[in-house]
mmCIF file of C-alpha atoms in Angstrom:
data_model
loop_
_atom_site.group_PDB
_atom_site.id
_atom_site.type_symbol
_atom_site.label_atom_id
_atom_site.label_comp_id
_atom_site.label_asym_id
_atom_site.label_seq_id
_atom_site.Cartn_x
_atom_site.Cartn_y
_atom_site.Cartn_z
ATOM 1 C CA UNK Z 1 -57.289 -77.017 -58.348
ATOM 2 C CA UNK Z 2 -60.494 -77.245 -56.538
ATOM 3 C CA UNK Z 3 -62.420 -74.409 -56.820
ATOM 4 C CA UNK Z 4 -63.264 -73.870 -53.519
ATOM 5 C CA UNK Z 5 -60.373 -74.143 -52.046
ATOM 6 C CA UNK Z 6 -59.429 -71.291 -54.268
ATOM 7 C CA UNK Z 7 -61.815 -68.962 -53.673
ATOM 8 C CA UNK Z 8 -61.361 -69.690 -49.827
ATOM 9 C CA UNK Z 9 -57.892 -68.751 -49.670
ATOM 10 C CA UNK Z 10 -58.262 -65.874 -52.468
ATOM 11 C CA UNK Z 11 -60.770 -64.385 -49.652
ATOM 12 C CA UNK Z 12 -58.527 -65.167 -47.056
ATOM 13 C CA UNK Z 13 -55.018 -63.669 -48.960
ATOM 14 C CA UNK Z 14 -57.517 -60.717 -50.353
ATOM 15 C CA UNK Z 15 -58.424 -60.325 -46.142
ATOM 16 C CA UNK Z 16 -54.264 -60.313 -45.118
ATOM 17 C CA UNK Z 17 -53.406 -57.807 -48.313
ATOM 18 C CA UNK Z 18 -56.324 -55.054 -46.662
ATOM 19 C CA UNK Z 19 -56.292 -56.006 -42.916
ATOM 20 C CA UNK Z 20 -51.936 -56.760 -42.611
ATOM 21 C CA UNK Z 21 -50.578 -54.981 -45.172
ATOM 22 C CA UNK Z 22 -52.545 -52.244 -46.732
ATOM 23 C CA UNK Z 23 -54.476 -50.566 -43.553
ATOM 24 C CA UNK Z 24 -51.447 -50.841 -41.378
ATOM 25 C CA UNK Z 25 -49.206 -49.147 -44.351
ATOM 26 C CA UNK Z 26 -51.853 -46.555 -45.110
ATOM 27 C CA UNK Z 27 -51.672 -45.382 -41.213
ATOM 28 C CA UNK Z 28 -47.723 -45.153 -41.366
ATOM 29 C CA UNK Z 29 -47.345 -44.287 -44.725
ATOM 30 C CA UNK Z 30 -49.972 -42.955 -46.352
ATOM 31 C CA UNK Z 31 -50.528 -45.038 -49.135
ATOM 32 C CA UNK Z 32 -52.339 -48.619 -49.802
ATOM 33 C CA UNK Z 33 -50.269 -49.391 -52.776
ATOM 34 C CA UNK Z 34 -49.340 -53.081 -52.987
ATOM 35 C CA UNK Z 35 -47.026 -54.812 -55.209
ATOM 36 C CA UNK Z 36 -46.827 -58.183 -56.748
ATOM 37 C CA UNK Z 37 -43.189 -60.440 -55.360
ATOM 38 C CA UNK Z 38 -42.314 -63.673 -56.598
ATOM 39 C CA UNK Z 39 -43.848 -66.174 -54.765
ATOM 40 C CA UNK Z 40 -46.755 -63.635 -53.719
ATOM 41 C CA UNK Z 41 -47.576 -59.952 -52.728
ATOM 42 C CA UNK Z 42 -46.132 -56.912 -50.200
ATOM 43 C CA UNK Z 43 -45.856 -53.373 -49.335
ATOM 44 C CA UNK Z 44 -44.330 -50.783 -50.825
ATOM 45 C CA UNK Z 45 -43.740 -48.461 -47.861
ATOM 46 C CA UNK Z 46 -43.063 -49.060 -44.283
ATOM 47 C CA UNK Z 47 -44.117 -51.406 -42.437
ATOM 48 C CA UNK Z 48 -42.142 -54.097 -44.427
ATOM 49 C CA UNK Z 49 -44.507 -56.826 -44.436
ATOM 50 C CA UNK Z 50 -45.316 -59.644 -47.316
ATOM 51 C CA UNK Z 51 -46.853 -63.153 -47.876
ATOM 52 C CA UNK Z 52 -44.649 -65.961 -49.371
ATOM 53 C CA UNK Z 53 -47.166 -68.502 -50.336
ATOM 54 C CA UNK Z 54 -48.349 -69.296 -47.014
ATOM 55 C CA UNK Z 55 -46.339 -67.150 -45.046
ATOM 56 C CA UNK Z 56 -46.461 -63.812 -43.524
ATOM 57 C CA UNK Z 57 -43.120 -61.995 -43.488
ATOM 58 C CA UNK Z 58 -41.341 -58.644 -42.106
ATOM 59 C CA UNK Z 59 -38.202 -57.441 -43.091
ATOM 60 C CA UNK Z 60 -37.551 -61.205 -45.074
ATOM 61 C CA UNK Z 61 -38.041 -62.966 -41.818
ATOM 62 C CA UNK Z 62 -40.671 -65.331 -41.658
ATOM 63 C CA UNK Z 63 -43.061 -65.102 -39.133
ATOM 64 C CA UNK Z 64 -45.162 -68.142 -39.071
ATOM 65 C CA UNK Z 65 -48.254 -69.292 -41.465
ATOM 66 C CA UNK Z 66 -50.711 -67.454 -42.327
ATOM 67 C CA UNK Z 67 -53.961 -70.452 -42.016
ATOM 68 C CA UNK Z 68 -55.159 -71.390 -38.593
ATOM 69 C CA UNK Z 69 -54.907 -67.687 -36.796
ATOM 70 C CA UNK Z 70 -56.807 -64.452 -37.020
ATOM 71 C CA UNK Z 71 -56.237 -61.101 -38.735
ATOM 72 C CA UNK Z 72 -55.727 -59.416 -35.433
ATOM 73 C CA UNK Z 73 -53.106 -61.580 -34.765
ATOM 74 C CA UNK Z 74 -51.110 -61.649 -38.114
ATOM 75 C CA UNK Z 75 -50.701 -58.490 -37.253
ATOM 76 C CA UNK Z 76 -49.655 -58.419 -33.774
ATOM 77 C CA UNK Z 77 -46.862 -61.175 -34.689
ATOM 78 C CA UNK Z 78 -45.344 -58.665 -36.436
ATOM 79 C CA UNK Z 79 -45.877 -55.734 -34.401
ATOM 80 C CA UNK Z 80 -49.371 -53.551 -36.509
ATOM 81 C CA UNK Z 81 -52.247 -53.914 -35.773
ATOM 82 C CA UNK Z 82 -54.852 -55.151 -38.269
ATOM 83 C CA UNK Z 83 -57.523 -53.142 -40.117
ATOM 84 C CA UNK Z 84 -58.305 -51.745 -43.432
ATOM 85 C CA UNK Z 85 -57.774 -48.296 -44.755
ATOM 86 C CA UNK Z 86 -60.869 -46.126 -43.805
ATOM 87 C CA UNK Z 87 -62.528 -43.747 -45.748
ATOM 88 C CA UNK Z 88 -60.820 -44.644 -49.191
ATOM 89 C CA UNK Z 89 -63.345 -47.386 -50.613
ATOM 90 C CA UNK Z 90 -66.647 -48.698 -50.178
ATOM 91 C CA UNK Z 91 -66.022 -52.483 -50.914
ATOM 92 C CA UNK Z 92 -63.454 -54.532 -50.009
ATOM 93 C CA UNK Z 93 -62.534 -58.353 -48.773
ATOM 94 C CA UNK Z 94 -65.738 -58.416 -46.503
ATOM 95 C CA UNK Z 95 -63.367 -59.967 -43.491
ATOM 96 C CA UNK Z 96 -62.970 -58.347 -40.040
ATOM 97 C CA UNK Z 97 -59.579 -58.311 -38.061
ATOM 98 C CA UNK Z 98 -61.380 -61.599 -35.936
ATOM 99 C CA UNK Z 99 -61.615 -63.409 -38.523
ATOM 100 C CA UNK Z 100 -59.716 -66.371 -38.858
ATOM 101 C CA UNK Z 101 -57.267 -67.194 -42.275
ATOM 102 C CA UNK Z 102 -57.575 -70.308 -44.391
ATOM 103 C CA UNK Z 103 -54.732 -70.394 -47.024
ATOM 104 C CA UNK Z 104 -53.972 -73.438 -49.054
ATOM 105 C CA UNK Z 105 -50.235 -73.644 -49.510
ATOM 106 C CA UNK Z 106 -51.272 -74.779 -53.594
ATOM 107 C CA UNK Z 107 -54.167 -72.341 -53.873
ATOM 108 C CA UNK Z 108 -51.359 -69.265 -52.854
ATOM 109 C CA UNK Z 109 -49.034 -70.248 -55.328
ATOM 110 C CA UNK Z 110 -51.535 -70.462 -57.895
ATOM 111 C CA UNK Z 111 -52.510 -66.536 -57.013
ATOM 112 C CA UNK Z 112 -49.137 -65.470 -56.711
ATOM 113 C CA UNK Z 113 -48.265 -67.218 -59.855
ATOM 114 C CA UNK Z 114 -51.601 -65.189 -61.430
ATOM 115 C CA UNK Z 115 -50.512 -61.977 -59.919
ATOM 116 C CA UNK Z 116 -46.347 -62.245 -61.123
ATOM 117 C CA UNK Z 117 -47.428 -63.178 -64.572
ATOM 118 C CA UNK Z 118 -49.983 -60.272 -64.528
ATOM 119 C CA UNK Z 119 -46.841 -58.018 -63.281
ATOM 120 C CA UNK Z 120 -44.530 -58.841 -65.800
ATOM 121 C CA UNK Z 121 -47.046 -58.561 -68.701
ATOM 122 C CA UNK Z 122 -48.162 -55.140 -67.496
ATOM 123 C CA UNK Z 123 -44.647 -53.866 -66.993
ATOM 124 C CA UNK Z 124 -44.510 -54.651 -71.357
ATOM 125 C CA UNK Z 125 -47.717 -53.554 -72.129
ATOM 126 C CA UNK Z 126 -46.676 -49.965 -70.473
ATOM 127 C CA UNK Z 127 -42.639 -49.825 -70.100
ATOM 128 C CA UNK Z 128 -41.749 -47.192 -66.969
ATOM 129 C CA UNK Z 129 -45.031 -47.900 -64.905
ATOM 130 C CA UNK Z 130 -45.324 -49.407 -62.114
ATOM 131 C CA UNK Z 131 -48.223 -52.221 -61.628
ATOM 132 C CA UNK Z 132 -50.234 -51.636 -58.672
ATOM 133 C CA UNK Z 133 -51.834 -54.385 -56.157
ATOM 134 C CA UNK Z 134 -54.825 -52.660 -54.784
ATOM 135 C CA UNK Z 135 -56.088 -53.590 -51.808
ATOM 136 C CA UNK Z 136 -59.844 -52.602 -52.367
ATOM 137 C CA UNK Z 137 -60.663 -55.475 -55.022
ATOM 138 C CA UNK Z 138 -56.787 -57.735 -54.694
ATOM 139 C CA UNK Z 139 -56.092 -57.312 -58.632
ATOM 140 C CA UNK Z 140 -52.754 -56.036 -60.045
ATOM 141 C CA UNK Z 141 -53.715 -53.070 -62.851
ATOM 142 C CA UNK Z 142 -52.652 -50.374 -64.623
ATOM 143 C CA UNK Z 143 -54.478 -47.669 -66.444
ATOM 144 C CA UNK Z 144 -52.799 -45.889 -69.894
ATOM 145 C CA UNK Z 145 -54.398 -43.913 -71.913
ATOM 146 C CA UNK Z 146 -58.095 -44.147 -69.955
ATOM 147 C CA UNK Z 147 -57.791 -47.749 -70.177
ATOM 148 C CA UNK Z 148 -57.487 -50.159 -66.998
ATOM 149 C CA UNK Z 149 -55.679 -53.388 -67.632
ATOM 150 C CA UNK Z 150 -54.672 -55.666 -64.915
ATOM 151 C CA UNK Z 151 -55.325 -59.472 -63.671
ATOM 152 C CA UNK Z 152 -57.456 -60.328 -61.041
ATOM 153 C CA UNK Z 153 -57.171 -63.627 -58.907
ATOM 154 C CA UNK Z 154 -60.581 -63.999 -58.985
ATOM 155 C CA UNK Z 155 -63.691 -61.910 -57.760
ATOM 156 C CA UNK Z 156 -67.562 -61.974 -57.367
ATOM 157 C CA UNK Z 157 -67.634 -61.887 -61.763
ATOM 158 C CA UNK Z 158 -65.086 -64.536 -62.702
ATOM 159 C CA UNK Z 159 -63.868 -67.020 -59.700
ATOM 160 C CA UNK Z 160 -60.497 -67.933 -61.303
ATOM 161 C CA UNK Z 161 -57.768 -65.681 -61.928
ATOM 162 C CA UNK Z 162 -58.726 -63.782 -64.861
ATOM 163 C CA UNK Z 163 -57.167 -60.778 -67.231
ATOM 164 C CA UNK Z 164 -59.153 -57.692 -68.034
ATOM 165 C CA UNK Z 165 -59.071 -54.927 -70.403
ATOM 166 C CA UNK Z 166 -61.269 -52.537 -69.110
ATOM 167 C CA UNK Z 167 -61.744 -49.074 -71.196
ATOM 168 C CA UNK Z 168 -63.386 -45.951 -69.440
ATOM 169 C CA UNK Z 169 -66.017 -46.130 -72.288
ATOM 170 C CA UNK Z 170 -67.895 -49.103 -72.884
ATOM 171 C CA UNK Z 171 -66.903 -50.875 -75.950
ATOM 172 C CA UNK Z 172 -69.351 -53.170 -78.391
ATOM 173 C CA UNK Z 173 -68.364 -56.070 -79.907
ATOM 174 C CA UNK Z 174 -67.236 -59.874 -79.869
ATOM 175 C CA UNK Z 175 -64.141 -59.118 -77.473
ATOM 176 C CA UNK Z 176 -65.837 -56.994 -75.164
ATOM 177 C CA UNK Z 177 -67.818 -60.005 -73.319
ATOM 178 C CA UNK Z 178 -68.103 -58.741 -69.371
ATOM 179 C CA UNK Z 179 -69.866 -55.686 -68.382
ATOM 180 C CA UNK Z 180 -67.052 -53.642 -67.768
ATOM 181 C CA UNK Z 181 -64.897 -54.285 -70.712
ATOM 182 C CA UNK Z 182 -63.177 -57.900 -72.030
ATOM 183 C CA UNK Z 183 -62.083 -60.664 -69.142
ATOM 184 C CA UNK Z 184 -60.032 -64.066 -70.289
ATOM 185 C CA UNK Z 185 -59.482 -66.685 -67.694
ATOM 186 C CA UNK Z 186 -56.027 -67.283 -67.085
ATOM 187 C CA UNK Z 187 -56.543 -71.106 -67.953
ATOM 188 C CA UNK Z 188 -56.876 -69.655 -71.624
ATOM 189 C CA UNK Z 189 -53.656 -67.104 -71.322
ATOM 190 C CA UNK Z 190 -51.349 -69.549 -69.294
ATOM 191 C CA UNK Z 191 -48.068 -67.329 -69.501
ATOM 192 C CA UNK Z 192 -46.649 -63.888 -69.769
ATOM 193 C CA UNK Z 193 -46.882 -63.823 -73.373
ATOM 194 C CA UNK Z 194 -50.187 -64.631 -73.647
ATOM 195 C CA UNK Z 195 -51.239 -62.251 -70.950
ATOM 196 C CA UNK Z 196 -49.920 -58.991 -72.639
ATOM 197 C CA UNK Z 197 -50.881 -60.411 -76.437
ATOM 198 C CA UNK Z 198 -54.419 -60.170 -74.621
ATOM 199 C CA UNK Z 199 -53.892 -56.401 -73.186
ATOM 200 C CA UNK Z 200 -51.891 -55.765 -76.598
ATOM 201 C CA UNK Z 201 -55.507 -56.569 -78.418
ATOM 202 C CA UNK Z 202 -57.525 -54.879 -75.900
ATOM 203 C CA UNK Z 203 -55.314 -51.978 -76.195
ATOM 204 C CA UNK Z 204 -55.664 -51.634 -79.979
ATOM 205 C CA UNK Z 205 -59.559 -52.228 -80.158
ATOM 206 C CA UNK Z 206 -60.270 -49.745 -77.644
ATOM 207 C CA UNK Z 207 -58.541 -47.345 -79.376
ATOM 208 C CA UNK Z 208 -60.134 -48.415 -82.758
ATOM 209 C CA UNK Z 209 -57.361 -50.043 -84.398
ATOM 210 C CA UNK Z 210 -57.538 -53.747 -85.940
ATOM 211 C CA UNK Z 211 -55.820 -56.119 -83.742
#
């Protein structure tokens, strides 16, 4: 996969989960929760809206693609309009609702693929919890015990999809290698197993136990 057609359409998808999911949810519903789906991401609450690879949806019904079109009108093909949750986080995808959306049909599945795996390993690392997609930095976490764990598709740190252990207290120590805890590509940790034996380790040194 071509890194920058990765990154292009992780921007872009990161843009649709704030701008067409998340913001419009938030103002109906009150919450920005995401979740992970196969094949790629959606709301929890109303309004019922999710991307299949690259596809918007509502309701299961496919809308249309998601590349070649702006935010605003995303949206207003499925009857929101587009815009990010206010007043709940300073950072965020960087887009605006003119923007236009570049998704590469390959690059999506890749994401989704990242963000399912993530999903599944979370929901066995902490059995009854719910993994959340949050809109503010488009990685799929949960936190137990004062530590976050979650996979990211890929941010300003790591470009790739990537897992992270990240403990409220910094850690020292071989494992711990990113400022804000221990990160593994997902090129090293390319299944479900592999993704929780990571957050299984991460789990046991932050608490001071040999993995």
């Amino acid at each position: 996969m071509d890194m920058t057609t990765l990154v292009l359409t992780r921007q872009s998808l990161h843009g649709v989960a704030e701008l067409v999911l998340a913001g419009p949810q938030y103002r109906q519903s009150g919450t920005i929760r995401l979740r992970a789906v196969p094949g790629g991401f959606a709301t929890t609450k109303h309004p019922d809206v999710a991307v299949n690879g690259d596809l918007l949806l509502t309701s299961g019904r496919p809308l249309g693609k998601l590349t070649g079109v702006t935010y605003a009108e995303l949206a207003a093909a499925a009857g929101i309009v587009a815009g990010a949750p206010e007043g709940l986080y300073s950072e965020g995808s960087g887009v605006t609702a003119d923007d236009r959306v570049h998704v590469d049909p390959q690059a999506a599945m890749v994401i989704a693929r990242a963000l399912g795996d993530g999903d599944a390993a979370l929901r066995r690392l902490a059995p009854g919890m719910t993994p959340v997609l949050w809109p503010e930095h488009f990685d799929i976490g949960v936190t137990l015990d004062e530590v976050n764990y979650g996979v990211s598709p890929g941010d300003r740190h790591i470009p790739e999809p990537y897992a992270y252990v990240g403990p409220g207290q910094p850690r020292t120590g071989q494992f711990w290698n990113i400022s804000f805890g221990a990160a593994r590509p997902l090129t090293q940790l390319p299944h479900t197993e592999a993704i929780y034996e990571f957050f299984d380790e991460g789990r046991r040194r932050a608490h001071g136990e040999e993995p």
